[in-house]
mmCIF file of N, CA and C in Angstrom:
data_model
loop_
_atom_site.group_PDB
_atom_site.id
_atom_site.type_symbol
_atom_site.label_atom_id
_atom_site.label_comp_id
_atom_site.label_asym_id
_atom_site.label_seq_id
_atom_site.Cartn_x
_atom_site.Cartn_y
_atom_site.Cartn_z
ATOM 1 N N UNK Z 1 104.929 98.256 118.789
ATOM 2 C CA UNK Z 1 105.821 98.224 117.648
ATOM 3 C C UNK Z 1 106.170 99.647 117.244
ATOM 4 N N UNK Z 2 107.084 99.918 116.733
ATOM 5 C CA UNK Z 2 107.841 101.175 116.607
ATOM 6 C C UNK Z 2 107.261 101.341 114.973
ATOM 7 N N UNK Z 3 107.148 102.495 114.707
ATOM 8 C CA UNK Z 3 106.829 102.751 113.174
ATOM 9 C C UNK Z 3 107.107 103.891 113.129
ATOM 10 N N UNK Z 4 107.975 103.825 111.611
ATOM 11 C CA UNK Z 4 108.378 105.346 111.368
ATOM 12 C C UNK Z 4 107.705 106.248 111.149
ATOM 13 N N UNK Z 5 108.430 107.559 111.102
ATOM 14 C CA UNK Z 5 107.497 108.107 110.814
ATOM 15 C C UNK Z 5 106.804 108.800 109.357
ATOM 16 N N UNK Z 6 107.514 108.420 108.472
ATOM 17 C CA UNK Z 6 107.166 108.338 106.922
ATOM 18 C C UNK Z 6 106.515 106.813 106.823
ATOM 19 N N UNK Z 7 105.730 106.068 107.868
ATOM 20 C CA UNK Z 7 104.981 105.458 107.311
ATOM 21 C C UNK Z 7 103.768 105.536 107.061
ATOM 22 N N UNK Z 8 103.133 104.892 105.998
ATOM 23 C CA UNK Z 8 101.362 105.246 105.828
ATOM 24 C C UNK Z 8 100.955 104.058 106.124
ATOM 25 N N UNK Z 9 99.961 103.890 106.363
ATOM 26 C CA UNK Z 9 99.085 102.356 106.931
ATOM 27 C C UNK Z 9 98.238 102.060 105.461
ATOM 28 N N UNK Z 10 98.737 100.913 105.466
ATOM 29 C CA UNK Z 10 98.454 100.201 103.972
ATOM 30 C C UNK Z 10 98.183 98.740 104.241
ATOM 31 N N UNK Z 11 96.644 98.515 103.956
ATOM 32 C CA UNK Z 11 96.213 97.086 104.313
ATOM 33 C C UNK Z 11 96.829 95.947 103.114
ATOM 34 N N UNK Z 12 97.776 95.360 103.850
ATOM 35 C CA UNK Z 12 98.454 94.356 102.903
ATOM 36 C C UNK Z 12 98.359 92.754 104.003
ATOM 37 N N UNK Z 13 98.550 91.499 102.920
ATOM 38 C CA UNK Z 13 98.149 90.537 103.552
ATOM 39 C C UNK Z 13 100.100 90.016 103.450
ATOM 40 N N UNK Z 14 100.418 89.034 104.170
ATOM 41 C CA UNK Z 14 102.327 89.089 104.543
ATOM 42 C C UNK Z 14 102.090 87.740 104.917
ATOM 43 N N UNK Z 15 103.219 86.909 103.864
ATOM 44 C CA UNK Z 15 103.537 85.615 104.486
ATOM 45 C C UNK Z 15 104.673 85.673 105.815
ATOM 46 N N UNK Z 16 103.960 84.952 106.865
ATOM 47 C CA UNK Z 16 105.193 85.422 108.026
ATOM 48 C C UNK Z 16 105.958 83.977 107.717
ATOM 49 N N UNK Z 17 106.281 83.467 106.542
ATOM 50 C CA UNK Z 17 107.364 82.295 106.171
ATOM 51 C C UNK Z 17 108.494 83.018 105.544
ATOM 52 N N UNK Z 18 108.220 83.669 104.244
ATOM 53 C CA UNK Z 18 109.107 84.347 103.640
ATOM 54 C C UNK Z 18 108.626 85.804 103.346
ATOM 55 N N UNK Z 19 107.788 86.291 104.029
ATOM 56 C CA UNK Z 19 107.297 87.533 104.136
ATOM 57 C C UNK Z 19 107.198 88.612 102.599
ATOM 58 N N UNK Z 20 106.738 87.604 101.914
ATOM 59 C CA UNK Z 20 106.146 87.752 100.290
ATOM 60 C C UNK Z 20 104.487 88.566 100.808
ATOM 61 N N UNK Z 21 104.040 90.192 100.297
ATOM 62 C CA UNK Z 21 103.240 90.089 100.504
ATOM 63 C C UNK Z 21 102.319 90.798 99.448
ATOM 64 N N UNK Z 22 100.729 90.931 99.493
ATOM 65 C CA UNK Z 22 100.143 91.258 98.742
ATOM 66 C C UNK Z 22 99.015 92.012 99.170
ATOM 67 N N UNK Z 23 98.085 92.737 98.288
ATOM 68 C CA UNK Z 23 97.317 93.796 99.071
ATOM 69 C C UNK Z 23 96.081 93.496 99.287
ATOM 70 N N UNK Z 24 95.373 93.903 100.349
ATOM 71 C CA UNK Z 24 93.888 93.174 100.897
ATOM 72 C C UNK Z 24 93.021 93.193 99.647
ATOM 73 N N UNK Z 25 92.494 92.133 99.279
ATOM 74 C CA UNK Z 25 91.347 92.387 98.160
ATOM 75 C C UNK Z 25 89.955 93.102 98.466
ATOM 76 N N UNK Z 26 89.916 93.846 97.241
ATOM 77 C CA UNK Z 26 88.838 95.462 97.418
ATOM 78 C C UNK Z 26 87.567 93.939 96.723
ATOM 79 N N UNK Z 27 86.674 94.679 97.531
ATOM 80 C CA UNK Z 27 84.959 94.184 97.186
ATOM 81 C C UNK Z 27 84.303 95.367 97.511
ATOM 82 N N UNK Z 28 83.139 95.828 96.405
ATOM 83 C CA UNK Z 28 82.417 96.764 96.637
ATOM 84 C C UNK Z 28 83.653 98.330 96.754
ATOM 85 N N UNK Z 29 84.789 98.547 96.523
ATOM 86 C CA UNK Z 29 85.726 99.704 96.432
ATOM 87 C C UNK Z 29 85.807 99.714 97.673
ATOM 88 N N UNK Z 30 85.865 98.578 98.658
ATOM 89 C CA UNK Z 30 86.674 98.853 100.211
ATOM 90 C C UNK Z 30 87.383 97.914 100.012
ATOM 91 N N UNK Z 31 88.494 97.738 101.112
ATOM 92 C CA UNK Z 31 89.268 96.934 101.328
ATOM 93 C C UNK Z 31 88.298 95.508 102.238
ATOM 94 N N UNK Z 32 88.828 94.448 102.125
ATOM 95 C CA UNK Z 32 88.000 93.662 102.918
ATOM 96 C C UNK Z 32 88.577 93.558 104.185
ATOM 97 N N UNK Z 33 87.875 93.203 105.245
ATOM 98 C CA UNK Z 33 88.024 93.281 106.606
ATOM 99 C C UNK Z 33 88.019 91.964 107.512
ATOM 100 N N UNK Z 34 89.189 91.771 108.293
ATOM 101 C CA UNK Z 34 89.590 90.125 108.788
ATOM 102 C C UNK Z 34 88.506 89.441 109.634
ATOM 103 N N UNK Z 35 88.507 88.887 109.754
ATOM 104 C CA UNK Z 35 87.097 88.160 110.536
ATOM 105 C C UNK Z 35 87.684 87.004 111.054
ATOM 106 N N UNK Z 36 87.489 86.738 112.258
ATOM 107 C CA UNK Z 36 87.835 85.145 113.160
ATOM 108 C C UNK Z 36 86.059 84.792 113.869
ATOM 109 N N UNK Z 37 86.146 83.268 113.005
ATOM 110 C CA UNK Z 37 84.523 82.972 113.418
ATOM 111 C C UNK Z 37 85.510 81.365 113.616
ATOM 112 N N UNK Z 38 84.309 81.192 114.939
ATOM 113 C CA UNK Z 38 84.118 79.720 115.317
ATOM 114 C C UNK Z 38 84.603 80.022 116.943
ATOM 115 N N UNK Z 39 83.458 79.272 117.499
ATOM 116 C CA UNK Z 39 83.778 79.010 119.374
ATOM 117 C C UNK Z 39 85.475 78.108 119.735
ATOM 118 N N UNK Z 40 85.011 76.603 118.872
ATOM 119 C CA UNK Z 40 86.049 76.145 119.455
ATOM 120 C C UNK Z 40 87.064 75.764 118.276
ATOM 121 N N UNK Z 41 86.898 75.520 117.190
ATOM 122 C CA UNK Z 41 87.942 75.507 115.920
ATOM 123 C C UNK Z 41 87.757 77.055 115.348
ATOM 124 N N UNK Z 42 88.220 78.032 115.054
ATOM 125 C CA UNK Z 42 88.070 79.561 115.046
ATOM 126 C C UNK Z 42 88.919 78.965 113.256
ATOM 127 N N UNK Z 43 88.541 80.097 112.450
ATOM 128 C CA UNK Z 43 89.216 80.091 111.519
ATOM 129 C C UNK Z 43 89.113 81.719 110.582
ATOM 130 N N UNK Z 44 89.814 81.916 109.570
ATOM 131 C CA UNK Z 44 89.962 83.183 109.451
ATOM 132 C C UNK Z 44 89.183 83.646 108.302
ATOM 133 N N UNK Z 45 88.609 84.873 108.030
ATOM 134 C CA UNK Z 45 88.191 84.894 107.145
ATOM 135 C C UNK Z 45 88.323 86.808 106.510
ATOM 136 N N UNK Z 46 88.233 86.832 104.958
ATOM 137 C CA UNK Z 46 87.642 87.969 104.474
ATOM 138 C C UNK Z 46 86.690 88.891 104.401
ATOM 139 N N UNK Z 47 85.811 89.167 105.334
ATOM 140 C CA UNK Z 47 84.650 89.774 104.637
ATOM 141 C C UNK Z 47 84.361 91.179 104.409
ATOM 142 N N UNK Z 48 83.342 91.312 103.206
ATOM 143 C CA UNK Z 48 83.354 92.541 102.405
ATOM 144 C C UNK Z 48 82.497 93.145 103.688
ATOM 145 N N UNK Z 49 82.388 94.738 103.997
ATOM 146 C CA UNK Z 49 81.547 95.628 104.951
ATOM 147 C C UNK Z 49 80.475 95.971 104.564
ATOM 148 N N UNK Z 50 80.301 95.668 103.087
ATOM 149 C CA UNK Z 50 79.237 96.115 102.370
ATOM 150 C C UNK Z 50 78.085 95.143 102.476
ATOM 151 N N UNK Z 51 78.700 94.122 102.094
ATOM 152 C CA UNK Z 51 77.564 92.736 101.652
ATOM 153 C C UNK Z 51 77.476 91.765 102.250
ATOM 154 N N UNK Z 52 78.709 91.457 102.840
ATOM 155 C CA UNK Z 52 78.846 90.499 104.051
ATOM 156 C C UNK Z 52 80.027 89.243 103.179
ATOM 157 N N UNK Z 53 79.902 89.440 101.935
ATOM 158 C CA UNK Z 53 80.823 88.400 100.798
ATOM 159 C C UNK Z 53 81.724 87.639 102.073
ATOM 160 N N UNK Z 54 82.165 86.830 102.166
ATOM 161 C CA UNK Z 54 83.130 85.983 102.796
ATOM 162 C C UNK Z 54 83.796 85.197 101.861
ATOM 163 N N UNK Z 55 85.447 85.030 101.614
ATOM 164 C CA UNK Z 55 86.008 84.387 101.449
ATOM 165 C C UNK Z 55 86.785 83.883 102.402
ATOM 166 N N UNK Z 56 87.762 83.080 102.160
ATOM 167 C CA UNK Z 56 88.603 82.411 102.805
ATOM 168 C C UNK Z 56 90.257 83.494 103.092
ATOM 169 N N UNK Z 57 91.158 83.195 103.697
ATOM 170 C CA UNK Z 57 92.065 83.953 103.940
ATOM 171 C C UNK Z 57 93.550 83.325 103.379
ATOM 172 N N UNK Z 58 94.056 84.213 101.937
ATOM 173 C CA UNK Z 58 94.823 83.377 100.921
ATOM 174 C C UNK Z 58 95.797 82.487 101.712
ATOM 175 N N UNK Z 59 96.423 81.701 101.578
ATOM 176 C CA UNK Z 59 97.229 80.635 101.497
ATOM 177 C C UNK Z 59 98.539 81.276 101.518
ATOM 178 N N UNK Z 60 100.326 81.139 101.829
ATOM 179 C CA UNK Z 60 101.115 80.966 100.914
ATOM 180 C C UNK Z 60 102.101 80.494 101.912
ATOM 181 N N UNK Z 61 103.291 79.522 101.357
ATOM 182 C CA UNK Z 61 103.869 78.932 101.804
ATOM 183 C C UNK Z 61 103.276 77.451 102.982
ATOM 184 N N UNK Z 62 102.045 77.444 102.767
ATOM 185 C CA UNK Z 62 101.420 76.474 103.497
ATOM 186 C C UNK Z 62 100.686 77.327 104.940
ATOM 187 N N UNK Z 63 100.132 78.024 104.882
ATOM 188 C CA UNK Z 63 99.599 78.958 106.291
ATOM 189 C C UNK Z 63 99.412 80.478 105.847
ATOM 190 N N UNK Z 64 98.207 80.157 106.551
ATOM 191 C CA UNK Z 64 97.257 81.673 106.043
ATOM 192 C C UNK Z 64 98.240 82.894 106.125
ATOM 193 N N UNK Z 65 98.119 84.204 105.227
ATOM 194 C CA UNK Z 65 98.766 85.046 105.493
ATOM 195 C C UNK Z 65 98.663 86.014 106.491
ATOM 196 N N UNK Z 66 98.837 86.640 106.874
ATOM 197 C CA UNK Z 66 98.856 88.049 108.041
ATOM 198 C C UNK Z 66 98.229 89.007 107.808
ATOM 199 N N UNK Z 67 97.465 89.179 108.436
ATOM 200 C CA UNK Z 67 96.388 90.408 107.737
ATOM 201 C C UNK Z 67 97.123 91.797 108.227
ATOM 202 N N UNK Z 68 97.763 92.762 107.860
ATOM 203 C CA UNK Z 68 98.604 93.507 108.172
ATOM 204 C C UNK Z 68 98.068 95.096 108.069
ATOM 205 N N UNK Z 69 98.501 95.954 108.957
ATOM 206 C CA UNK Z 69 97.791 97.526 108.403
ATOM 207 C C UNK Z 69 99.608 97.778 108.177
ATOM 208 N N UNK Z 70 100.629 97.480 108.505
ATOM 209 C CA UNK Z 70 101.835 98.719 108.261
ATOM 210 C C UNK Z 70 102.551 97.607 107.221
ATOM 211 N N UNK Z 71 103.740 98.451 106.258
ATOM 212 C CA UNK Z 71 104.204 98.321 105.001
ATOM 213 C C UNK Z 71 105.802 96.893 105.693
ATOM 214 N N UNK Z 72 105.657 97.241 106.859
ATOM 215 C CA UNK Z 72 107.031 96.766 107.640
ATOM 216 C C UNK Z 72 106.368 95.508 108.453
ATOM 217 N N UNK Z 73 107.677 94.367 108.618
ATOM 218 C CA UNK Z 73 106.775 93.273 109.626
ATOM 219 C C UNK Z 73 107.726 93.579 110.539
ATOM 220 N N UNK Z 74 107.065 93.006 112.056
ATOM 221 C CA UNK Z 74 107.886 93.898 112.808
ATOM 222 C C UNK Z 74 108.825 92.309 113.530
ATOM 223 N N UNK Z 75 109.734 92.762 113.817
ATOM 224 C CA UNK Z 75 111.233 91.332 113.826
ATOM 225 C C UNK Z 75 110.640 90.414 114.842
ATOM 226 N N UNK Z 76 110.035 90.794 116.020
ATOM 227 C CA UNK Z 76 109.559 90.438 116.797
ATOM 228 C C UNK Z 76 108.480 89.309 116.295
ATOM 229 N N UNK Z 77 107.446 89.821 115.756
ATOM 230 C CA UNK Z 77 106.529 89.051 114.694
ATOM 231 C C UNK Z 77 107.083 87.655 113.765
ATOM 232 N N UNK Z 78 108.018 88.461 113.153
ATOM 233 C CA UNK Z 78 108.437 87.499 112.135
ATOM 234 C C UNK Z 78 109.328 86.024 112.419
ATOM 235 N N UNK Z 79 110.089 86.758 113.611
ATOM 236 C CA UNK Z 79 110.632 85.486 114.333
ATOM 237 C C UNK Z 79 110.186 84.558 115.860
ATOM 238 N N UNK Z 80 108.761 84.671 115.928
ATOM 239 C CA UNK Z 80 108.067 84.599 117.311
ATOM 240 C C UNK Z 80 108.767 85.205 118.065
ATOM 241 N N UNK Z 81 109.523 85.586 118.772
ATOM 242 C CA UNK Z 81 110.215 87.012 119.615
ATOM 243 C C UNK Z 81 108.841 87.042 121.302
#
């Protein structure tokens, strides 16, 4: 993916429906970090680096959001491409 070069890497979470997005939730003053657990149903998760906290991975438009490091979704992404 191409990224400019005035971009900064900013952990934000991105609906790839209408690409509404919001910023990774801080636990312990880090950002939380994506996690895929399970052999054969895999599912997604939050967890803090500190403590191990696990939540779930928000919702919107009906399907988990995108765990994202850049400010841009890239076209390719957004439209399966």
């Amino acid at each position: 993916m191409f990224k400019a070069p005035s971009e900064h890497n900013t952990l934000r979470l991105v609906c790839m429906i209408c690409t509404q997005s919001i910023e990774v939730p801080i636990h312990h003053d880090k950002p939380m970090q994506w996690v895929l657990e399970g052999k054969f149903h895999k599912k997604e998760y939050l967890v803090c680096s500190v403590c191990g906290f696990k939540t779930d991975v928000p919702v919107h438009c009906g399907r988990p959001m995108l765990y994202s490091m850049s400010r841009y979704i890239d076209v390719s992404e957004r439209h399966g491409i």
